[in-house]
mmCIF file with all atom_site columns, C-alpha atoms and ligand atoms in Angstrom:
data_model
loop_
_atom_site.group_PDB
_atom_site.id
_atom_site.type_symbol
_atom_site.label_atom_id
_atom_site.label_alt_id
_atom_site.label_comp_id
_atom_site.label_asym_id
_atom_site.label_entity_id
_atom_site.label_seq_id
_atom_site.pdbx_PDB_ins_code
_atom_site.Cartn_x
_atom_site.Cartn_y
_atom_site.Cartn_z
_atom_site.occupancy
_atom_site.B_iso_or_equiv
_atom_site.pdbx_formal_charge
_atom_site.auth_seq_id
_atom_site.auth_comp_id
_atom_site.auth_asym_id
_atom_site.auth_atom_id
_atom_site.pdbx_PDB_model_num
ATOM   1   C CA  . MET A 1 1   ? 11.155  4.202   5.372   1.00 0.00 ? 22  MET A CA  1
ATOM   2   C CA  . VAL A 1 2   ? 12.793  1.149   3.971   1.00 0.00 ? 23  VAL A CA  1
ATOM   3   C CA  . VAL A 1 3   ? 11.146  -0.825  1.011   1.00 0.00 ? 24  VAL A CA  1
ATOM   4   C CA  . THR A 1 4   ? 12.439  -3.811  -0.397  1.00 0.00 ? 25  THR A CA  1
ATOM   5   C CA  . LEU A 1 5   ? 10.883  -5.762  -3.316  1.00 0.00 ? 26  LEU A CA  1
ATOM   6   C CA  . LEU A 1 6   ? 11.411  -9.492  -3.642  1.00 0.00 ? 27  LEU A CA  1
ATOM   7   C CA  . ASN A 1 7   ? 10.598  -10.515 -7.221  1.00 0.00 ? 28  ASN A CA  1
ATOM   8   C CA  . THR A 1 8   ? 11.430  -12.432 -10.298 1.00 0.00 ? 29  THR A CA  1
ATOM   9   C CA  . SER A 1 9   ? 12.089  -9.910  -13.334 1.00 0.00 ? 30  SER A CA  1
ATOM   10  C CA  . VAL A 1 10  ? 9.531   -12.011 -15.669 1.00 0.00 ? 31  VAL A CA  1
ATOM   11  C CA  . SER A 1 11  ? 6.764   -12.163 -13.195 1.00 0.00 ? 32  SER A CA  1
ATOM   12  C CA  . PRO A 1 12  ? 3.618   -10.356 -14.340 1.00 0.00 ? 33  PRO A CA  1
ATOM   13  C CA  . PHE A 1 13  ? 2.642   -9.967  -10.596 1.00 0.00 ? 34  PHE A CA  1
ATOM   14  C CA  . GLY A 1 14  ? 5.825   -8.408  -9.950  1.00 0.00 ? 35  GLY A CA  1
ATOM   15  C CA  . MET A 1 15  ? 5.394   -6.030  -12.677 1.00 0.00 ? 36  MET A CA  1
ATOM   16  C CA  . ARG A 1 16  ? 2.207   -4.877  -11.372 1.00 0.00 ? 37  ARG A CA  1
ATOM   17  C CA  . VAL A 1 17  ? 3.840   -4.024  -7.983  1.00 0.00 ? 38  VAL A CA  1
ATOM   18  C CA  . ARG A 1 18  ? 6.906   -2.427  -9.836  1.00 0.00 ? 39  ARG A CA  1
ATOM   19  C CA  . ILE A 1 19  ? 4.416   -0.093  -11.908 1.00 0.00 ? 40  ILE A CA  1
ATOM   20  C CA  . ALA A 1 20  ? 2.739   0.846   -8.808  1.00 0.00 ? 41  ALA A CA  1
ATOM   21  C CA  . LEU A 1 21  ? 6.106   1.774   -6.984  1.00 0.00 ? 42  LEU A CA  1
ATOM   22  C CA  . GLU A 1 22  ? 7.308   3.730   -9.890  1.00 0.00 ? 43  GLU A CA  1
ATOM   23  C CA  . GLU A 1 23  ? 3.894   5.505   -10.340 1.00 0.00 ? 44  GLU A CA  1
ATOM   24  C CA  . LYS A 1 24  ? 4.080   6.687   -6.792  1.00 0.00 ? 45  LYS A CA  1
ATOM   25  C CA  . GLY A 1 25  ? 7.672   7.596   -6.597  1.00 0.00 ? 46  GLY A CA  1
ATOM   26  C CA  . VAL A 1 26  ? 8.657   5.215   -3.938  1.00 0.00 ? 47  VAL A CA  1
ATOM   27  C CA  . ASN A 1 27  ? 12.361  4.401   -3.630  1.00 0.00 ? 48  ASN A CA  1
ATOM   28  C CA  . TYR A 1 28  ? 12.927  0.833   -3.178  1.00 0.00 ? 49  TYR A CA  1
ATOM   29  C CA  . GLU A 1 29  ? 15.631  -1.949  -3.379  1.00 0.00 ? 50  GLU A CA  1
ATOM   30  C CA  . TYR A 1 30  ? 15.003  -4.594  -5.729  1.00 0.00 ? 51  TYR A CA  1
ATOM   31  C CA  . SER A 1 31  ? 16.037  -8.128  -4.839  1.00 0.00 ? 52  SER A CA  1
ATOM   32  C CA  . GLU A 1 32  ? 15.758  -10.912 -7.693  1.00 0.00 ? 53  GLU A CA  1
ATOM   33  C CA  . GLN A 1 33  ? 14.737  -14.317 -6.506  1.00 0.00 ? 54  GLN A CA  1
ATOM   34  C CA  . ASP A 1 34  ? 15.670  -17.552 -8.035  1.00 0.00 ? 55  ASP A CA  1
ATOM   35  C CA  . LEU A 1 35  ? 12.504  -19.473 -7.897  1.00 0.00 ? 56  LEU A CA  1
ATOM   36  C CA  . ARG A 1 36  ? 14.058  -22.787 -8.480  1.00 0.00 ? 57  ARG A CA  1
ATOM   37  C CA  . ASN A 1 37  ? 16.287  -22.268 -5.644  1.00 0.00 ? 58  ASN A CA  1
ATOM   38  C CA  . LYS A 1 38  ? 14.402  -20.086 -3.145  1.00 0.00 ? 59  LYS A CA  1
ATOM   39  C CA  . GLY A 1 39  ? 16.557  -17.951 -0.804  1.00 0.00 ? 60  GLY A CA  1
ATOM   40  C CA  . PRO A 1 40  ? 16.027  -17.852 3.215   1.00 0.00 ? 61  PRO A CA  1
ATOM   41  C CA  . MET A 1 41  ? 14.817  -14.140 2.628   1.00 0.00 ? 62  MET A CA  1
ATOM   42  C CA  . LEU A 1 42  ? 11.944  -15.276 0.450   1.00 0.00 ? 63  LEU A CA  1
ATOM   43  C CA  . LEU A 1 43  ? 11.277  -18.380 2.843   1.00 0.00 ? 64  LEU A CA  1
ATOM   44  C CA  . GLU A 1 44  ? 11.123  -16.147 5.788   1.00 0.00 ? 65  GLU A CA  1
ATOM   45  C CA  . MET A 1 45  ? 9.099   -13.412 4.187   1.00 0.00 ? 66  MET A CA  1
ATOM   46  C CA  . ASN A 1 46  ? 6.346   -15.677 2.613   1.00 0.00 ? 67  ASN A CA  1
ATOM   47  C CA  . PRO A 1 47  ? 6.577   -18.774 4.483   1.00 0.00 ? 68  PRO A CA  1
ATOM   48  C CA  . VAL A 1 48  ? 3.296   -20.322 3.464   1.00 0.00 ? 69  VAL A CA  1
ATOM   49  C CA  . TYR A 1 49  ? 3.137   -19.742 -0.322  1.00 0.00 ? 70  TYR A CA  1
ATOM   50  C CA  . LYS A 1 50  ? 6.952   -18.775 -0.914  1.00 0.00 ? 71  LYS A CA  1
ATOM   51  C CA  . LYS A 1 51  ? 5.883   -16.898 -3.970  1.00 0.00 ? 72  LYS A CA  1
ATOM   52  C CA  . VAL A 1 52  ? 7.026   -13.478 -5.444  1.00 0.00 ? 73  VAL A CA  1
ATOM   53  C CA  . PRO A 1 53  ? 6.421   -10.914 -5.287  1.00 0.00 ? 74  PRO A CA  1
ATOM   54  C CA  . VAL A 1 54  ? 6.835   -9.691  -1.723  1.00 0.00 ? 75  VAL A CA  1
ATOM   55  C CA  . LEU A 1 55  ? 6.961   -6.184  -0.861  1.00 0.00 ? 76  LEU A CA  1
ATOM   56  C CA  . ILE A 1 56  ? 8.945   -5.495  2.426   1.00 0.00 ? 77  ILE A CA  1
ATOM   57  C CA  . HIS A 1 57  ? 8.069   -2.343  4.415   1.00 0.00 ? 78  HIS A CA  1
ATOM   58  C CA  . ASN A 1 58  ? 10.154  -1.875  7.400   1.00 0.00 ? 79  ASN A CA  1
ATOM   59  C CA  . GLY A 1 59  ? 10.732  -5.477  7.831   1.00 0.00 ? 80  GLY A CA  1
ATOM   60  C CA  . LYS A 1 60  ? 6.926   -6.078  7.458   1.00 0.00 ? 81  LYS A CA  1
ATOM   61  C CA  . PRO A 1 61  ? 6.001   -8.529  4.534   1.00 0.00 ? 82  PRO A CA  1
ATOM   62  C CA  . ILE A 1 62  ? 3.045   -7.873  2.134   1.00 0.00 ? 83  ILE A CA  1
ATOM   63  C CA  . CYS A 1 63  ? 2.556   -10.828 -0.067  1.00 0.00 ? 84  CYS A CA  1
ATOM   64  C CA  . GLU A 1 64  ? 0.062   -10.930 -2.888  1.00 0.00 ? 85  GLU A CA  1
ATOM   65  C CA  . SER A 1 65  ? 0.566   -8.368  -5.673  1.00 0.00 ? 86  SER A CA  1
ATOM   66  C CA  . LEU A 1 66  ? -2.869  -6.556  -5.500  1.00 0.00 ? 87  LEU A CA  1
ATOM   67  C CA  . ILE A 1 67  ? -2.717  -6.102  -1.804  1.00 0.00 ? 88  ILE A CA  1
ATOM   68  C CA  . ALA A 1 68  ? 0.922   -4.774  -2.109  1.00 0.00 ? 89  ALA A CA  1
ATOM   69  C CA  . VAL A 1 69  ? -0.552  -2.302  -4.813  1.00 0.00 ? 90  VAL A CA  1
ATOM   70  C CA  . GLN A 1 70  ? -3.248  -1.191  -2.572  1.00 0.00 ? 91  GLN A CA  1
ATOM   71  C CA  . TYR A 1 71  ? -0.953  -0.833  0.090   1.00 0.00 ? 92  TYR A CA  1
ATOM   72  C CA  . ILE A 1 72  ? 1.539   1.524   -1.813  1.00 0.00 ? 93  ILE A CA  1
ATOM   73  C CA  . ASP A 1 73  ? -1.582  3.386   -2.719  1.00 0.00 ? 94  ASP A CA  1
ATOM   74  C CA  . GLU A 1 74  ? -3.044  3.883   0.659   1.00 0.00 ? 95  GLU A CA  1
ATOM   75  C CA  . GLY A 1 75  ? 0.319   4.401   2.112   1.00 0.00 ? 96  GLY A CA  1
ATOM   76  C CA  . LYS A 1 76  ? 1.315   7.350   -0.081  1.00 0.00 ? 97  LYS A CA  1
ATOM   77  C CA  . LEU A 1 77  ? -1.967  8.920   0.188   1.00 0.00 ? 98  LEU A CA  1
ATOM   78  C CA  . ILE A 1 78  ? -1.777  8.961   4.020   1.00 0.00 ? 99  ILE A CA  1
ATOM   79  C CA  . ALA A 1 79  ? 1.606   10.294  4.118   1.00 0.00 ? 100 ALA A CA  1
ATOM   80  C CA  . TRP A 1 80  ? 0.441   13.085  1.681   1.00 0.00 ? 101 TRP A CA  1
ATOM   81  C CA  . CYS A 1 81  ? -2.681  13.942  3.997   1.00 0.00 ? 102 CYS A CA  1
ATOM   82  C CA  . LYS A 1 82  ? -0.114  14.128  6.983   1.00 0.00 ? 103 LYS A CA  1
ATOM   83  C CA  . ARG A 1 83  ? 2.086   16.428  5.026   1.00 0.00 ? 104 ARG A CA  1
ATOM   84  C CA  . CYS A 1 84  ? -1.075  18.623  4.009   1.00 0.00 ? 105 CYS A CA  1
ATOM   85  C CA  . MET A 1 85  ? -2.173  18.715  7.474   1.00 0.00 ? 106 MET A CA  1
ATOM   86  C CA  . GLN A 1 86  ? 1.271   20.052  8.590   1.00 0.00 ? 107 GLN A CA  1
ATOM   87  C CA  . ASN A 1 87  ? 0.501   23.286  6.417   1.00 0.00 ? 108 ASN A CA  1
ATOM   88  C CA  . LYS A 1 88  ? -1.511  25.573  8.869   1.00 0.00 ? 109 LYS A CA  1
ATOM   89  C CA  . SER A 1 89  ? -3.738  26.910  5.776   1.00 0.00 ? 110 SER A CA  1
ATOM   90  C CA  . VAL A 1 90  ? -4.953  23.312  5.404   1.00 0.00 ? 111 VAL A CA  1
ATOM   91  C CA  . SER A 1 91  ? -5.226  22.177  8.880   1.00 0.00 ? 112 SER A CA  1
ATOM   92  C CA  . LYS A 1 92  ? -7.092  25.456  9.934   1.00 0.00 ? 113 LYS A CA  1
ATOM   93  C CA  . SER A 1 93  ? -9.452  25.449  7.060   1.00 0.00 ? 114 SER A CA  1
ATOM   94  C CA  . LEU A 1 94  ? -10.673 21.828  7.479   1.00 0.00 ? 115 LEU A CA  1
ATOM   95  C CA  . ALA A 1 95  ? -13.576 21.083  9.395   1.00 0.00 ? 116 ALA A CA  1
ATOM   96  C CA  . ASP A 1 96  ? -13.591 19.007  12.430  1.00 0.00 ? 117 ASP A CA  1
ATOM   97  C CA  . PRO A 1 97  ? -14.078 15.003  11.301  1.00 0.00 ? 118 PRO A CA  1
ATOM   98  C CA  . GLN A 1 98  ? -16.844 14.526  13.874  1.00 0.00 ? 119 GLN A CA  1
ATOM   99  C CA  . GLU A 1 99  ? -18.851 17.654  12.952  1.00 0.00 ? 120 GLU A CA  1
ATOM   100 C CA  . VAL A 1 100 ? -18.580 16.544  9.281   1.00 0.00 ? 121 VAL A CA  1
ATOM   101 C CA  . TYR A 1 101 ? -19.623 13.062  10.495  1.00 0.00 ? 122 TYR A CA  1
ATOM   102 C CA  . GLY A 1 102 ? -22.700 14.439  12.357  1.00 0.00 ? 123 GLY A CA  1
ATOM   103 C CA  . PHE A 1 103 ? -23.899 16.500  9.654   1.00 0.00 ? 124 PHE A CA  1
ATOM   104 C CA  . LEU A 1 104 ? -23.713 13.523  7.153   1.00 0.00 ? 125 LEU A CA  1
ATOM   105 C CA  . VAL A 1 105 ? -25.692 11.346  9.698   1.00 0.00 ? 126 VAL A CA  1
ATOM   106 C CA  . GLU A 1 106 ? -28.371 14.117  9.793   1.00 0.00 ? 127 GLU A CA  1
ATOM   107 C CA  . LEU A 1 107 ? -28.673 14.391  6.003   1.00 0.00 ? 128 LEU A CA  1
ATOM   108 C CA  . ARG A 1 108 ? -28.966 10.537  5.878   1.00 0.00 ? 129 ARG A CA  1
ATOM   109 C CA  . LYS A 1 109 ? -31.762 10.666  8.152   1.00 0.00 ? 130 LYS A CA  1
ATOM   110 C CA  . LYS A 1 110 ? -33.563 13.580  6.541   1.00 0.00 ? 131 LYS A CA  1
ATOM   111 C CA  . PHE A 1 111 ? -33.352 11.651  2.954   1.00 0.00 ? 132 PHE A CA  1
ATOM   112 C CA  . GLY A 1 112 ? -34.575 8.355   4.563   1.00 0.00 ? 133 GLY A CA  1
ATOM   113 C CA  . LEU A 1 113 ? -31.252 6.656   3.987   1.00 0.00 ? 134 LEU A CA  1
ATOM   114 C CA  . GLU A 1 114 ? -30.966 5.361   7.527   1.00 0.00 ? 135 GLU A CA  1
HETATM 115 N N1  . GSH B 2 .   ? -1.591  -14.348 -6.357  1.00 0.00 ? 4   GSH B N1  1
HETATM 116 C C1  . GSH B 2 .   ? 0.122   -14.113 -6.555  1.00 0.00 ? 4   GSH B C1  1
HETATM 117 C C2  . GSH B 2 .   ? 0.746   -14.863 -7.716  1.00 0.00 ? 4   GSH B C2  1
HETATM 118 C C3  . GSH B 2 .   ? 2.258   -14.857 -7.311  1.00 0.00 ? 4   GSH B C3  1
HETATM 119 C C4  . GSH B 2 .   ? 2.614   -16.035 -8.140  1.00 0.00 ? 4   GSH B C4  1
HETATM 120 O O1  . GSH B 2 .   ? 2.132   -16.968 -8.726  1.00 0.00 ? 4   GSH B O1  1
HETATM 121 N N2  . GSH B 2 .   ? 4.199   -15.728 -8.331  1.00 0.00 ? 4   GSH B N2  1
HETATM 122 C C5  . GSH B 2 .   ? 4.883   -16.859 -9.218  1.00 0.00 ? 4   GSH B C5  1
HETATM 123 C C6  . GSH B 2 .   ? 5.759   -16.216 -10.121 1.00 0.00 ? 4   GSH B C6  1
HETATM 124 S S1  . GSH B 2 .   ? 4.880   -15.242 -11.410 1.00 0.00 ? 4   GSH B S1  1
HETATM 125 C C7  . GSH B 2 .   ? 5.778   -17.720 -8.216  1.00 0.00 ? 4   GSH B C7  1
HETATM 126 O O2  . GSH B 2 .   ? 6.326   -16.971 -7.278  1.00 0.00 ? 4   GSH B O2  1
HETATM 127 N N3  . GSH B 2 .   ? 5.743   -18.834 -8.314  1.00 0.00 ? 4   GSH B N3  1
HETATM 128 C C8  . GSH B 2 .   ? 6.591   -19.626 -7.544  1.00 0.00 ? 4   GSH B C8  1
HETATM 129 C C9  . GSH B 2 .   ? 6.044   -21.026 -6.932  1.00 0.00 ? 4   GSH B C9  1
HETATM 130 O O3  . GSH B 2 .   ? 4.756   -21.089 -7.271  1.00 0.00 ? 4   GSH B O3  1
HETATM 131 O O4  . GSH B 2 .   ? 7.002   -21.850 -6.350  1.00 0.00 ? 4   GSH B O4  1
HETATM 132 C C10 . GSH B 2 .   ? 0.157   -12.441 -6.546  1.00 0.00 ? 4   GSH B C10 1
HETATM 133 O O5  . GSH B 2 .   ? -0.601  -11.845 -7.084  1.00 0.00 ? 4   GSH B O5  1
HETATM 134 O O6  . GSH B 2 .   ? 1.198   -12.048 -6.129  1.00 0.00 ? 4   GSH B O6  1
#
């Protein structure tokens, strides 16, 4: 997993993304951008708005700081779930998702929530 953050140190939007990366323990490369002289990487990764921060994950850009924060949060969560499922005690103990779904649909009908 290669994560790079294009940013300007004084950007409050960038700070938001940096905090999320730190909180989730994501290793990343930091690339300081000069907004008075935008470099080719920034122009390629955010060609429409040409703004920082841009989070780059395996070559794919994620623009807009709130979306980046959400992406960091969900990505880590999914990775954690996958790791848990590799543990036999977890994978053996969890109910089949379709069974859970069917049960909840029945409950909703019973309580008139359909
Ligand atoms: N809504 C964006 C705002 C990003 C933003 O305004 N970034 C500023 C730096 S704080 C920028 O790159 N400005 C350069 C420009 O407008 O040319 C976000 O949340 O990421």
